């Protein structure tokens, strides 16, 4: 395979090789590029200027190389950015949600990058700006707001921000009447807090040096953070922890979990010095979530073999497991995703036959009804309510052709009121597009869902290029939702497809189980099966498929690049988790111990070591003919550290048996989520789309042929 003619002839960086070896379970590996990991990586997350000059020089050389190879797409990127920006209502705002005398929402100003938070009188009136994200971000190369929460007395605002991209959030408290900040300032938090019932303080999680939320504190307003009371400390590094509240403002919930086990501790919201009460002791494989219900808690759990989950109740005065009573029984194939409790109703979001649905239950009569929709593939979400004693709740709906819609729903009368439809200022006609749901046969007989979108005029004779997106980890389902950005590809003749591979919960919890740990290989073979099915059905050709995935989805596309490079014409790997084995062998990294239930623990288990070694993208780079590859990363990313894609790119260039380029673009001012502003993020998407257009020969597509 010769160098792709789409790219100019330029020499990539050639990093030095400094071999470092490790031995586990009698197996020795050598890594020539381990030096790219900064010894002071924790400090770099907090202050990027501390990065070793040798590493910085290499990363800057990578940026210069990709800039040279993508220089001829500058005009195209500008057009793509303008198109995507044109589909965003620049001064858009949410539908305010009612809470007592006010309704709270967020909005953007024309040209603004960051949201503003506002409130209005409950039944309408002038907006009162509570927090202006653009003003807070001024002069900062990176800025991201975390949680924003008003107090129950509507006098104070608890808000968080991160100005490094490292996800160490600082908490502040704003006096709403004056607009001034109180002296209270808490660094290194998880990004949010929960008010006490008396609004005289708040609970929050603090991150340790390894970026783990290991402690929950209570902060009394006006006191020094040094005096904050430690409420609970989680000593097991394998567990995440968060703190939340209830809409009735009666309980503080400390949630502790990994990817397969959970535990809750409770204390009254009005008693910040009470000892947290354990609900059910952690038991490997037992998952449960609590939701308020007045005199009971609703408990969403997989207890007693309920693989697709059931709903139980427990009295609030003693919610231990012995007192759990079944309310909604387990039904195999119906995955219950979440529960919302109200004074007279309970609402659940569930997925059956691959599609979501909302079920409303009258708590007094037990009668249930389903909120139904007609499209072939769609996305639903529960927005809930600020209020507990209400008949109204909010949900969202969209499909790949239908812009997002926000509905207020009266649970008693069953009246559905459309409050807002996503505006596309540049225009959008759903009749111009076709969305389909396909089923790709996997090697073991399973059928893998594919959601796809194409223009009605796109020829389905195999000539169309295709962007095939996948994720497939942590049980996360990629929704078949409306996405204005991908229209820039679809309008240029692309088929846009989502592969709902195993590792997500698209077909129930078993779909997740069949794509993790010892069965992880199913995630990758499913994706390859989707690519082959799209070709067999004449939607595209293999040399016209660009595979895209981010984070764990970046691991997916890194793995399939090794397993079936001939099936793809390009690879886009965003913040890719590609050095899986090395990361899972390093217990000091932020997410490693909590990730062992997902991937396995290669330190303790030779079987897990061999399983991960068989697919880890970095460990399986070979003398193969790879398509052009683009990797993207952020310097301060605590989830997928920058050195993983940096090393992967270096090894690809060293070992592969073709002349196709491997590009690495690293944002030196951001972390896992990429650029922080909404328009800055569009520029990144325009860059990745220009790569997809370039490698499929569409970069010079004349504007006259746009749909």
XYZ file of C-alpha atoms in Angstrom, residues 39-618:
580
model
C 7.547 11.544 36.031
C 5.664 14.498 37.533
C 2.371 13.767 35.754
C 0.268 14.661 38.807
C 1.861 18.107 38.929
C 1.441 18.573 35.164
C -2.321 18.002 35.503
C -2.460 20.980 37.851
C 0.109 23.127 36.037
C 0.905 22.176 32.396
C 3.916 24.510 32.364
C 5.762 21.932 34.489
C 5.933 19.427 31.616
C 9.461 18.199 30.882
C 10.950 20.200 27.991
C 11.965 17.072 26.047
C 8.410 15.726 26.118
C 6.968 19.138 25.265
C 9.295 19.450 22.273
C 8.168 16.072 20.959
C 4.472 16.898 21.346
C 4.961 20.235 19.628
C 6.752 18.452 16.768
C 3.747 16.144 16.433
C 1.457 19.155 16.223
C 3.658 20.723 13.572
C 3.604 17.505 11.521
C -0.161 17.113 11.569
C -0.571 20.809 10.770
C 1.607 20.373 7.686
C -0.325 17.324 6.475
C -3.697 18.985 7.069
C -2.756 22.467 5.831
C -4.673 22.052 2.581
C -7.900 21.487 4.527
C -7.909 24.963 6.080
C -10.607 26.258 3.736
C -12.659 23.087 4.127
C -12.410 23.262 7.922
C -13.617 26.855 7.820
C -16.620 25.804 5.721
C -17.422 22.890 8.015
C -17.152 25.103 11.079
C -19.423 27.723 9.516
C -21.987 25.060 8.615
C -22.010 23.513 12.080
C -22.107 26.905 13.768
C -24.952 27.879 11.462
C -27.009 24.986 12.809
C -26.682 26.264 16.381
C -28.999 28.914 17.706
C -26.277 31.126 19.139
C -28.476 32.773 21.737
C -30.194 29.516 22.614
C -31.639 28.853 26.058
C -33.167 25.993 27.980
C -36.806 25.912 29.028
C -36.657 27.155 32.633
C -37.635 24.535 35.219
C -39.900 25.625 38.058
C -38.806 25.525 41.680
C -40.842 27.418 44.260
C -41.140 31.123 43.359
C -38.686 30.882 40.447
C -37.871 28.924 37.306
C -34.183 28.208 36.598
C -32.422 27.733 33.282
C -29.317 28.381 31.209
C -28.633 30.283 28.008
C -25.926 31.463 25.630
C -25.374 34.948 24.318
C -24.749 35.567 20.641
C -21.148 34.484 19.993
C -20.703 33.216 23.558
C -18.639 30.115 24.305
C -19.859 29.415 27.848
C -23.360 29.124 29.315
C -25.064 31.705 31.500
C -27.324 30.588 34.334
C -30.487 32.580 34.968
C -33.822 32.523 36.714
C -37.187 34.123 36.102
C -40.298 34.506 38.236
C -42.132 31.159 38.284
C -44.864 32.182 35.865
C -42.718 34.296 33.565
C -40.878 37.582 33.585
C -37.437 39.098 33.046
C -34.303 36.944 33.214
C -31.999 37.463 36.181
C -28.447 36.374 35.324
C -26.967 34.408 38.229
C -23.671 33.291 36.670
C -22.045 34.351 33.398
C -19.664 31.651 32.150
C -18.137 33.917 29.496
C -17.206 36.495 32.124
C -15.668 33.851 34.379
C -13.691 32.344 31.466
C -12.271 35.641 30.219
C -8.523 35.491 29.623
C -8.246 31.747 30.298
C -7.159 29.309 27.548
C -9.340 26.623 29.135
C -12.451 27.001 31.241
C -15.253 24.624 32.105
C -18.117 25.041 34.528
C -18.999 22.142 36.786
C -22.110 21.848 38.905
C -24.307 24.909 39.475
C -26.877 24.548 42.271
C -29.099 27.140 43.918
C -29.937 26.858 47.605
C -33.476 25.978 48.723
C -33.942 29.525 50.054
C -32.998 30.854 46.579
C -30.403 33.208 48.055
C -27.110 31.495 47.211
C -25.491 29.722 44.281
C -22.962 26.903 44.693
C -20.874 26.574 41.535
C -17.672 24.900 40.357
C -15.072 25.532 37.664
C -11.968 23.906 36.171
C -9.484 26.167 34.373
C -6.809 23.558 33.552
C -8.729 20.699 31.911
C -7.504 18.326 34.619
C -10.951 18.028 36.245
C -9.810 19.364 39.611
C -12.765 21.682 40.235
C -12.838 24.670 42.592
C -16.116 25.308 44.440
C -17.362 28.862 45.059
C -20.478 30.317 46.709
C -22.217 33.362 45.255
C -24.619 35.656 47.071
C -27.411 36.065 44.514
C -28.691 39.415 45.738
C -25.329 41.186 45.517
C -23.690 39.011 42.842
C -20.551 38.828 44.981
C -18.621 35.736 45.973
C -18.489 34.652 49.578
C -15.099 33.905 51.092
C -15.748 30.154 50.825
C -13.491 28.584 48.187
C -12.748 24.841 48.063
C -10.104 23.530 45.613
C -9.606 19.996 44.263
C -13.235 18.887 44.343
C -15.171 16.525 42.115
C -17.138 19.390 40.564
C -20.288 19.798 42.617
C -21.812 20.001 46.064
C -25.083 19.451 47.917
C -26.708 21.996 50.230
C -27.860 21.150 53.733
C -31.563 21.460 54.500
C -30.833 24.782 56.226
C -28.667 26.135 53.370
C -25.921 26.932 55.895
C -23.325 24.648 54.346
C -22.755 21.958 51.767
C -21.293 18.491 51.242
C -18.697 17.768 48.561
C -16.110 15.203 47.431
C -12.422 16.038 47.451
C -9.984 14.477 44.992
C -6.673 13.058 46.172
C -3.348 13.449 44.342
C -4.245 10.498 42.120
C -7.489 12.207 41.102
C -9.741 9.888 43.077
C -12.810 11.173 44.944
C -11.820 9.471 48.171
C -13.358 11.754 50.825
C -16.709 13.437 51.472
C -16.556 16.632 53.549
C -19.073 19.020 55.038
C -18.272 22.731 54.754
C -20.038 25.228 57.005
C -20.475 28.589 55.279
C -18.017 31.169 56.544
C -15.653 28.605 58.049
C -12.147 27.831 56.810
C -11.934 24.775 54.507
C -9.267 23.476 56.871
C -12.024 22.956 59.445
C -14.323 21.018 57.102
C -15.699 17.902 58.718
C -14.735 14.570 57.150
C -18.028 12.726 56.688
C -16.733 9.561 55.074
C -13.470 8.304 53.600
C -13.294 5.492 51.061
C -10.018 3.642 51.558
C -10.447 1.169 48.702
C -8.887 2.803 45.605
C -11.046 0.571 43.433
C -14.205 2.545 44.151
C -15.564 5.871 42.957
C -17.566 8.039 45.340
C -20.049 10.883 44.964
C -22.493 12.783 47.134
C -26.019 13.793 46.183
C -29.292 15.010 47.637
C -33.031 14.684 47.158
C -35.568 17.117 45.703
C -37.531 16.990 48.936
C -34.304 18.181 50.594
C -34.475 15.516 53.295
C -31.508 13.195 52.672
C -27.843 13.333 51.757
C -26.752 10.245 49.811
C -23.145 9.080 49.623
C -22.834 6.711 46.657
C -19.861 4.348 46.406
C -19.408 2.128 43.365
C -17.211 0.495 40.818
C -18.532 -0.909 37.549
C -20.318 -3.870 39.129
C -20.769 -3.192 42.866
C -22.419 -0.370 44.809
C -23.015 0.839 48.335
C -24.937 3.773 49.839
C -24.665 5.662 53.094
C -27.294 8.172 54.219
C -27.610 11.048 56.640
C -30.440 13.541 57.171
C -29.951 16.724 55.142
C -30.669 18.793 58.241
C -28.120 16.993 60.434
C -24.647 17.507 58.915
C -22.946 16.111 61.990
C -24.862 12.822 62.001
C -23.016 9.615 61.229
C -23.842 8.217 57.780
C -26.036 5.115 57.938
C -25.141 2.116 55.761
C -27.999 0.861 53.555
C -26.611 -2.420 52.211
C -23.014 -3.510 52.559
C -21.102 -3.813 49.306
C -21.268 -7.282 47.868
C -19.354 -8.007 44.679
C -21.791 -7.923 41.777
C -24.654 -6.366 43.765
C -25.742 -3.026 42.312
C -28.380 -0.728 43.710
C -29.387 2.919 43.365
C -31.598 4.921 45.710
C -34.349 7.335 44.704
C -36.508 9.379 47.037
C -40.104 8.409 47.693
C -41.213 10.245 50.828
C -41.764 7.512 53.411
C -39.868 4.985 51.298
C -36.825 4.783 49.095
C -37.211 3.322 45.622
C -34.316 0.927 45.011
C -33.222 0.030 41.476
C -31.221 -3.179 41.853
C -29.995 -6.396 40.273
C -30.375 -8.283 43.572
C -31.486 -11.913 43.528
C -30.417 -12.523 39.934
C -32.368 -9.597 38.422
C -29.880 -9.149 35.600
C -31.947 -6.501 33.812
C -32.864 -4.892 37.162
C -36.039 -4.584 39.209
C -37.441 -1.915 41.527
C -37.884 -2.475 45.257
C -38.914 -0.237 48.146
C -37.621 0.163 51.689
C -38.815 2.298 54.623
C -36.736 5.446 55.050
C -36.353 4.902 58.794
C -34.576 1.567 58.235
C -33.765 0.887 54.550
C -31.427 -2.067 55.164
C -31.569 -4.897 52.642
C -33.629 -7.140 54.918
C -36.452 -4.584 54.571
C -36.465 -4.383 50.765
C -39.821 -5.280 49.158
C -40.334 -5.943 45.458
C -42.429 -3.361 43.557
C -41.609 -3.847 39.854
C -40.380 -7.407 39.212
C -37.485 -8.386 37.002
C -38.396 -9.041 33.368
C -35.586 -10.560 31.255
C -34.921 -8.401 28.193
C -36.442 -5.274 29.734
C -33.566 -3.222 31.125
C -34.662 -0.637 33.696
C -32.262 2.294 33.339
C -33.392 4.862 35.917
C -36.167 5.770 38.349
C -37.715 9.105 39.409
C -39.901 9.379 42.487
C -42.670 11.925 43.094
C -45.235 12.231 45.874
C -47.966 10.470 43.899
C -46.057 8.911 40.978
C -43.013 6.894 40.087
C -41.433 7.130 36.641
C -38.960 4.732 35.115
C -36.905 4.840 31.926
C -36.353 1.404 30.456
C -35.174 -0.217 27.235
C -36.920 -3.098 25.549
C -36.290 -4.551 22.097
C -33.422 -2.087 21.742
C -35.577 1.040 22.133
C -36.184 3.259 25.176
C -39.571 3.951 26.743
C -40.958 5.867 29.718
C -43.387 4.181 32.130
C -45.449 6.221 34.643
C -46.866 4.482 37.720
C -49.598 5.825 39.992
C -48.294 5.102 43.480
C -51.765 4.816 45.006
C -53.421 2.511 42.461
C -50.366 0.803 40.970
C -51.715 1.559 37.479
C -49.021 2.060 34.818
C -48.989 3.660 31.382
C -46.300 4.031 28.706
C -45.387 7.242 26.893
C -45.103 5.989 23.315
C -43.418 7.075 20.068
C -43.592 5.868 16.481
C -40.162 6.239 14.842
C -37.967 3.265 13.975
C -35.062 4.457 16.131
C -35.030 7.283 18.645
C -33.596 8.590 21.903
C -35.403 9.399 25.160
C -34.177 11.083 28.318
C -35.709 11.928 31.692
C -35.116 15.544 32.691
C -37.194 15.116 35.824
C -38.162 18.096 37.952
C -36.770 20.338 40.669
C -39.957 19.664 42.625
C -41.096 16.488 44.383
C -44.744 17.302 45.116
C -45.882 17.847 41.531
C -47.862 16.225 38.737
C -45.451 17.537 36.093
C -42.253 15.989 34.839
C -40.062 16.696 31.842
C -38.518 14.465 29.207
C -36.579 14.852 25.952
C -37.036 13.106 22.619
C -35.081 13.055 19.369
C -34.123 10.771 16.518
C -31.382 10.897 13.922
C -33.734 12.943 11.704
C -35.843 14.711 14.350
C -34.326 17.649 16.274
C -34.416 17.399 20.068
C -37.791 18.134 21.618
C -38.540 19.005 25.243
C -41.913 17.941 26.636
C -43.623 18.714 29.912
C -45.866 15.812 30.853
C -48.764 15.772 33.286
C -48.596 12.380 34.953
C -52.252 12.580 36.045
C -53.978 13.852 32.901
C -51.363 12.317 30.543
C -51.217 15.585 28.629
C -47.984 16.032 26.701
C -46.987 19.654 26.019
C -44.150 20.399 23.601
C -42.156 23.184 25.253
C -39.340 23.482 22.751
C -37.965 22.025 19.529
C -34.276 22.401 18.829
C -33.848 25.214 16.340
C -31.562 24.797 13.344
C -31.134 28.403 12.139
C -29.638 27.405 8.798
C -32.611 25.143 8.164
C -33.363 21.449 8.458
C -35.916 19.376 6.570
C -36.261 15.853 8.031
C -37.745 14.696 4.723
C -34.307 15.084 3.123
C -32.874 12.319 5.305
C -33.402 8.633 5.908
C -32.713 6.869 9.195
C -32.586 3.091 9.417
C -31.999 0.377 11.967
C -30.005 -2.576 10.616
C -28.930 -5.806 12.273
C -25.436 -7.066 11.462
C -24.795 -10.804 11.965
C -21.845 -11.406 14.281
C -19.617 -14.458 14.002
C -21.336 -16.171 16.952
C -24.837 -15.612 15.604
C -25.727 -12.491 17.579
C -27.320 -9.605 15.708
C -25.605 -6.255 16.277
C -27.817 -3.156 15.867
C -26.667 -0.367 13.563
C -28.357 3.042 13.554
C -27.646 4.927 10.352
C -28.466 8.192 8.652
C -28.039 9.210 5.036
C -29.388 11.784 2.624
C -32.342 10.552 0.613
C -30.370 11.236 -2.607
C -27.249 9.311 -1.571
C -26.730 6.378 -3.956
C -26.810 3.050 -2.117
C -24.641 1.206 -4.611
C -21.499 0.879 -2.495
C -19.988 4.141 -3.652
C -20.862 6.254 -0.605
C -18.249 6.920 2.075
C -19.232 6.030 5.631
C -18.290 7.241 9.085
C -18.823 4.302 11.468
C -18.864 5.300 15.132
C -18.529 2.937 18.078
C -17.937 2.862 21.833
C -18.863 -0.402 23.545
C -17.726 -0.153 27.190
C -19.048 0.455 30.727
C -22.571 -0.457 29.657
C -22.949 2.920 27.944
C -25.462 3.028 25.112
C -24.864 5.492 22.289
C -28.329 6.929 21.574
C -29.798 7.260 18.101
C -30.201 10.982 18.747
C -30.246 14.086 16.574
C -26.764 15.384 15.779
C -26.513 18.530 13.700
C -22.765 18.194 13.256
C -22.841 14.941 11.300
C -25.115 16.580 8.702
C -21.969 18.188 7.278
C -20.837 14.695 6.320
C -24.260 13.386 5.356
C -24.868 16.375 3.071
C -21.601 15.500 1.310
C -22.760 11.992 0.535
C -21.652 10.154 3.684
C -23.562 7.421 5.423
C -23.322 8.126 9.165
C -23.605 4.929 11.206
C -23.482 3.972 14.885
C -22.462 0.408 15.729
C -24.248 -0.655 18.926
C -21.626 -3.248 19.813
C -21.444 -5.461 22.869
C -20.045 -3.714 25.914
C -22.986 -1.283 25.901
C -26.472 -2.072 27.193
C -28.223 -1.609 23.861
C -29.888 -5.030 24.072
C -30.020 -5.398 27.854
C -27.511 -5.970 30.623
C -26.367 -9.217 29.040
C -25.168 -7.193 26.046
C -22.825 -5.415 28.454
C -21.665 -8.612 30.158
C -20.832 -10.139 26.787
C -18.475 -7.259 25.981
C -16.327 -6.988 29.107
C -13.379 -8.752 30.734
C -12.876 -12.220 29.221
C -15.498 -11.455 26.532
C -14.077 -8.087 25.510
C -13.066 -9.374 22.104
C -16.776 -9.400 21.170
C -16.756 -5.595 21.166
C -14.156 -5.538 18.402
C -15.489 -8.410 16.304
C -18.978 -6.858 16.497
C -17.641 -3.598 15.081
C -15.878 -5.410 12.251
C -19.100 -7.345 11.581
C -20.952 -4.018 11.302
C -18.434 -2.741 8.768
C -18.771 -5.906 6.703
C -22.571 -5.802 6.865
C -22.661 -2.207 5.627
C -20.536 -3.297 2.670
C -22.654 -6.404 2.045
C -25.791 -4.253 2.035
C -24.115 -1.893 -0.466
C -24.156 1.165 1.755
C -20.395 1.645 1.277
C -17.071 -0.054 0.493
C -14.355 -1.046 2.937
C -11.853 1.499 1.590
C -14.497 4.189 2.164
C -15.269 3.421 5.823
C -13.742 5.751 8.417
C -13.925 4.242 11.913
C -14.303 6.739 14.761
C -14.256 6.292 18.532
C -13.207 8.221 21.611
C -11.781 7.200 24.993
C -12.762 3.514 25.383
C -14.114 3.881 21.843
C -10.584 4.918 20.891
C -9.417 1.578 22.254
C -12.080 -0.032 20.035
C -10.833 1.594 16.841
C -7.218 0.960 17.866
C -7.982 -2.736 18.298
C -9.869 -3.125 15.009
C -7.025 -1.331 13.218
C -4.790 -4.213 14.290
C -7.384 -6.950 13.714
C -8.838 -5.933 10.339
C -7.039 -2.919 8.854
C -8.216 -3.945 5.381
C -11.822 -3.215 6.392
C -11.275 0.506 6.830
C -10.149 3.485 4.791
C -9.298 5.619 7.815
C -9.242 5.650 11.616
C -10.100 8.553 13.953
C -9.134 7.853 17.568
C -10.057 10.626 20.019
C -8.415 10.596 23.457
C -7.855 6.883 22.799
C -7.326 4.371 25.605
C -4.777 2.371 23.639
C -2.081 1.314 26.130
C -4.546 -0.788 28.099
C -2.172 -3.350 29.566
C 0.399 -0.850 30.843
C -2.302 1.332 32.381
C -4.076 -1.560 34.083
C -0.708 -2.675 35.510
C -0.183 0.728 37.173
C -2.306 1.046 40.310
C -1.122 4.652 40.861
C -2.980 6.013 37.847
C -6.280 7.812 38.552
C -8.702 5.295 37.115
C -6.819 2.006 37.236
C -8.174 0.265 40.382
C -11.791 1.266 39.691
C -11.390 -0.070 36.138
C -10.336 -3.616 37.070
C -13.952 -4.889 37.194
C -14.359 -3.697 33.603
C -11.136 -5.023 32.068
C -9.679 -7.393 34.648
C -6.726 -7.058 37.013
C -3.547 -8.067 35.158
C -1.453 -7.561 38.299
C -3.256 -10.277 40.233
C -4.391 -12.551 37.408
C -2.314 -14.135 34.653
C -5.564 -14.895 32.819
C -6.570 -11.224 32.878
C -3.063 -10.264 31.780
C -3.275 -12.528 28.737
C -6.826 -11.411 27.897
C -5.840 -7.734 27.849
C -2.549 -8.434 26.071
C -4.488 -10.081 23.245
C -6.327 -6.882 22.287
C -4.467 -3.905 23.810
C -3.866 -1.733 20.725
C -0.352 -0.645 21.711
